[in-house]
PDB file of C-alpha atoms in Angstrom:
ATOM      1  CA  MET A  23     112.540  88.587 122.639  1.00 96.00           C
ATOM      2  CA  THR A  24     116.325  88.620 122.545  1.00 97.00           C
ATOM      3  CA  GLU A  25     118.281  91.824 123.128  1.00 96.00           C
ATOM      4  CA  ASP A  26     119.558  91.646 119.518  1.00 97.00           C
ATOM      5  CA  ALA A  27     116.149  90.918 117.927  1.00 97.00           C
ATOM      6  CA  ILE A  28     115.720  92.134 114.337  1.00 98.00           C
ATOM      7  CA  PHE A  29     112.423  92.732 112.536  1.00 97.00           C
ATOM      8  CA  MET A  30     112.067  92.828 108.759  1.00 96.00           C
ATOM      9  CA  VAL A  31     108.982  94.240 107.045  1.00 92.00           C
ATOM     10  CA  PRO A  32     108.362  95.273 103.440  1.00 89.00           C
ATOM     11  CA  GLY A  33     109.300  98.815 102.489  1.00 90.00           C
ATOM     12  CA  ARG A  34     111.741  99.689 105.256  1.00 92.00           C
ATOM     13  CA  GLU A  35     115.142  98.833 106.608  1.00 96.00           C
ATOM     14  CA  PRO A  36     115.359  96.146 109.310  1.00 97.00           C
ATOM     15  CA  PHE A  37     114.937  97.488 112.838  1.00 97.00           C
ATOM     16  CA  GLY A  38     115.689  96.281 116.341  1.00 97.00           C
ATOM     17  CA  ARG A  39     114.002  95.668 119.632  1.00 96.00           C
ATOM     18  CA  GLU A  40     114.050  99.313 120.740  1.00 95.00           C
ATOM     19  CA  VAL A  41     112.107 100.522 117.679  1.00 94.00           C
ATOM     20  CA  PHE A  42     109.612  97.651 118.005  1.00 91.00           C
ATOM     21  CA  GLU A  43     109.017  98.305 121.711  1.00 90.00           C
ATOM     22  CA  ALA A  44     108.633 102.057 121.188  1.00 88.00           C
ATOM     23  CA  ALA A  45     106.037 101.557 118.460  1.00 82.00           C
ATOM     24  CA  ALA A  46     104.139  98.920 120.457  1.00 81.00           C
ATOM     25  CA  SER A  47     103.976 101.059 123.616  1.00 82.00           C
ATOM     26  CA  SER A  48     103.168 104.361 121.868  1.00 78.00           C
ATOM     27  CA  ALA A  49      99.889 106.108 122.641  1.00 67.00           C
ATOM     28  CA  ASN A  50      99.349 106.025 118.864  1.00 75.00           C
ATOM     29  CA  ALA A  51      99.883 102.261 118.639  1.00 78.00           C
ATOM     30  CA  ALA A  52      97.565 100.413 116.307  1.00 83.00           C
ATOM     31  CA  GLN A  53      94.939  98.009 117.602  1.00 88.00           C
ATOM     32  CA  ILE A  54      95.563  94.580 116.092  1.00 90.00           C
ATOM     33  CA  ASP A  55      93.236  91.580 116.026  1.00 94.00           C
ATOM     34  CA  GLY A  56      93.535  88.434 113.969  1.00 95.00           C
ATOM     35  CA  THR A  57      94.330  84.784 113.557  1.00 96.00           C
ATOM     36  CA  ASN A  58      97.595  82.878 113.351  1.00 96.00           C
ATOM     37  CA  GLU A  59      98.042  79.474 111.751  1.00 97.00           C
ATOM     38  CA  ILE A  60     101.362  77.720 112.352  1.00 97.00           C
ATOM     39  CA  VAL A  61     102.233  76.122 109.006  1.00 98.00           C
ATOM     40  CA  GLU A  62     105.610  74.704 109.994  1.00 98.00           C
ATOM     41  CA  ILE A  63     107.821  74.463 113.049  1.00 98.00           C
ATOM     42  CA  GLN A  64     111.353  73.083 113.222  1.00 98.00           C
ATOM     43  CA  VAL A  65     113.761  72.850 116.163  1.00 98.00           C
ATOM     44  CA  PHE A  66     117.543  72.553 115.783  1.00 97.00           C
ATOM     45  CA  GLY A  67     119.265  72.537 119.182  1.00 97.00           C
ATOM     46  CA  ASN A  68     119.059  76.063 120.628  1.00 97.00           C
ATOM     47  CA  TRP A  69     117.488  77.487 117.455  1.00 98.00           C
ATOM     48  CA  ALA A  70     114.002  77.013 116.051  1.00 98.00           C
ATOM     49  CA  PHE A  71     111.814  78.568 113.384  1.00 98.00           C
ATOM     50  CA  THR A  72     108.126  78.877 112.653  1.00 98.00           C
ATOM     51  CA  ARG A  73     106.393  79.693 109.404  1.00 98.00           C
ATOM     52  CA  ASN A  74     102.969  81.196 110.047  1.00 97.00           C
ATOM     53  CA  ARG A  75      99.958  82.401 108.077  1.00 97.00           C
ATOM     54  CA  LEU A  76      98.442  85.563 109.587  1.00 95.00           C
ATOM     55  CA  ASN A  77      95.157  87.328 108.931  1.00 95.00           C
ATOM     56  CA  LEU A  78      94.971  90.663 110.759  1.00 94.00           C
ATOM     57  CA  THR A  79      92.755  93.677 111.147  1.00 94.00           C
ATOM     58  CA  VAL A  80      94.907  96.726 111.934  1.00 89.00           C
ATOM     59  CA  LYS A  81      93.281  99.963 113.102  1.00 90.00           C
ATOM     60  CA  GLN A  82      95.311 103.111 113.704  1.00 85.00           C
ATOM     61  CA  PRO A  83      93.735 105.575 116.167  1.00 86.00           C
ATOM     62  CA  GLY A  84      91.132 107.596 114.261  1.00 87.00           C
ATOM     63  CA  GLY A  85      91.610 105.509 111.110  1.00 89.00           C
ATOM     64  CA  GLU A  86      89.692 102.879 109.220  1.00 91.00           C
ATOM     65  CA  PRO A  87      90.495  99.195 109.777  1.00 93.00           C
ATOM     66  CA  ILE A  88      92.942  97.685 107.277  1.00 92.00           C
ATOM     67  CA  LEU A  89      92.971  93.971 106.534  1.00 95.00           C
ATOM     68  CA  ARG A  90      96.431  92.443 106.127  1.00 93.00           C
ATOM     69  CA  SER A  91      97.372  88.848 105.439  1.00 95.00           C
ATOM     70  CA  GLY A  92     100.371  86.760 104.528  1.00 94.00           C
ATOM     71  CA  TYR A  93     103.234  84.797 105.975  1.00 96.00           C
ATOM     72  CA  THR A  94     105.871  85.361 108.610  1.00 96.00           C
ATOM     73  CA  LEU A  95     109.107  83.517 109.251  1.00 98.00           C
ATOM     74  CA  THR A  96     110.297  83.767 112.834  1.00 98.00           C
ATOM     75  CA  LEU A  97     113.562  82.503 114.310  1.00 98.00           C
ATOM     76  CA  PHE A  98     113.746  81.694 118.006  1.00 98.00           C
ATOM     77  CA  ARG A  99     116.825  81.208 120.164  1.00 98.00           C
ATOM     78  CA  LYS A 100     116.836  79.397 123.488  1.00 98.00           C
ATOM     79  CA  GLU A 101     118.375  81.565 126.219  1.00 97.00           C
ATOM     80  CA  ALA A 102     118.446  80.607 129.911  1.00 95.00           C
ATOM     81  CA  GLY A 103     115.974  77.788 129.230  1.00 95.00           C
ATOM     82  CA  ARG A 104     113.384  80.003 127.434  1.00 97.00           C
ATOM     83  CA  TRP A 105     112.599  80.373 123.756  1.00 98.00           C
ATOM     84  CA  ARG A 106     112.907  84.007 122.658  1.00 98.00           C
ATOM     85  CA  LEU A 107     112.164  85.694 119.355  1.00 98.00           C
ATOM     86  CA  ALA A 108     115.464  86.555 117.651  1.00 98.00           C
ATOM     87  CA  ARG A 109     114.485  87.419 114.044  1.00 98.00           C
ATOM     88  CA  ASP A 110     111.141  88.060 112.383  1.00 97.00           C
ATOM     89  CA  ALA A 111     110.380  88.495 108.684  1.00 97.00           C
ATOM     90  CA  ASN A 112     106.844  89.779 108.195  1.00 94.00           C
ATOM     91  CA  LEU A 113     105.527  89.483 104.637  1.00 91.00           C
ATOM     92  CA  LEU A 114     101.970  90.725 105.237  1.00 91.00           C
ATOM     93  CA  THR A 115     100.260  92.752 102.539  1.00 89.00           C
ATOM     94  CA  ALA A 116      96.878  94.438 102.257  1.00 87.00           C
ATOM     95  CA  ALA A 117      94.172  91.785 101.897  1.00 82.00           C
ATOM     96  CA  GLN A 118      91.860  91.973  98.913  1.00 67.00           C
TER      97      GLN A 118
END
């Protein structure tokens, strides 16, 4: 991901790479399993985006699994010849 990556999720203010990395590496990090379907991908020079459909099972330590599903919109920026995540809008909600 880029140094200036921004993540957007429902119910909270956007946050950056440091918050994402801290949550992902925490001893209390959730276990996540699921599927990803790329619905659309577009490339425009050094920028690209994907629109994805996710179906996830999220389990917090000591908690019950929660099913979440929905769409994400992710922007990528090419830096030093590699595509890196620059922005991510996650619209997942609890699955019925």
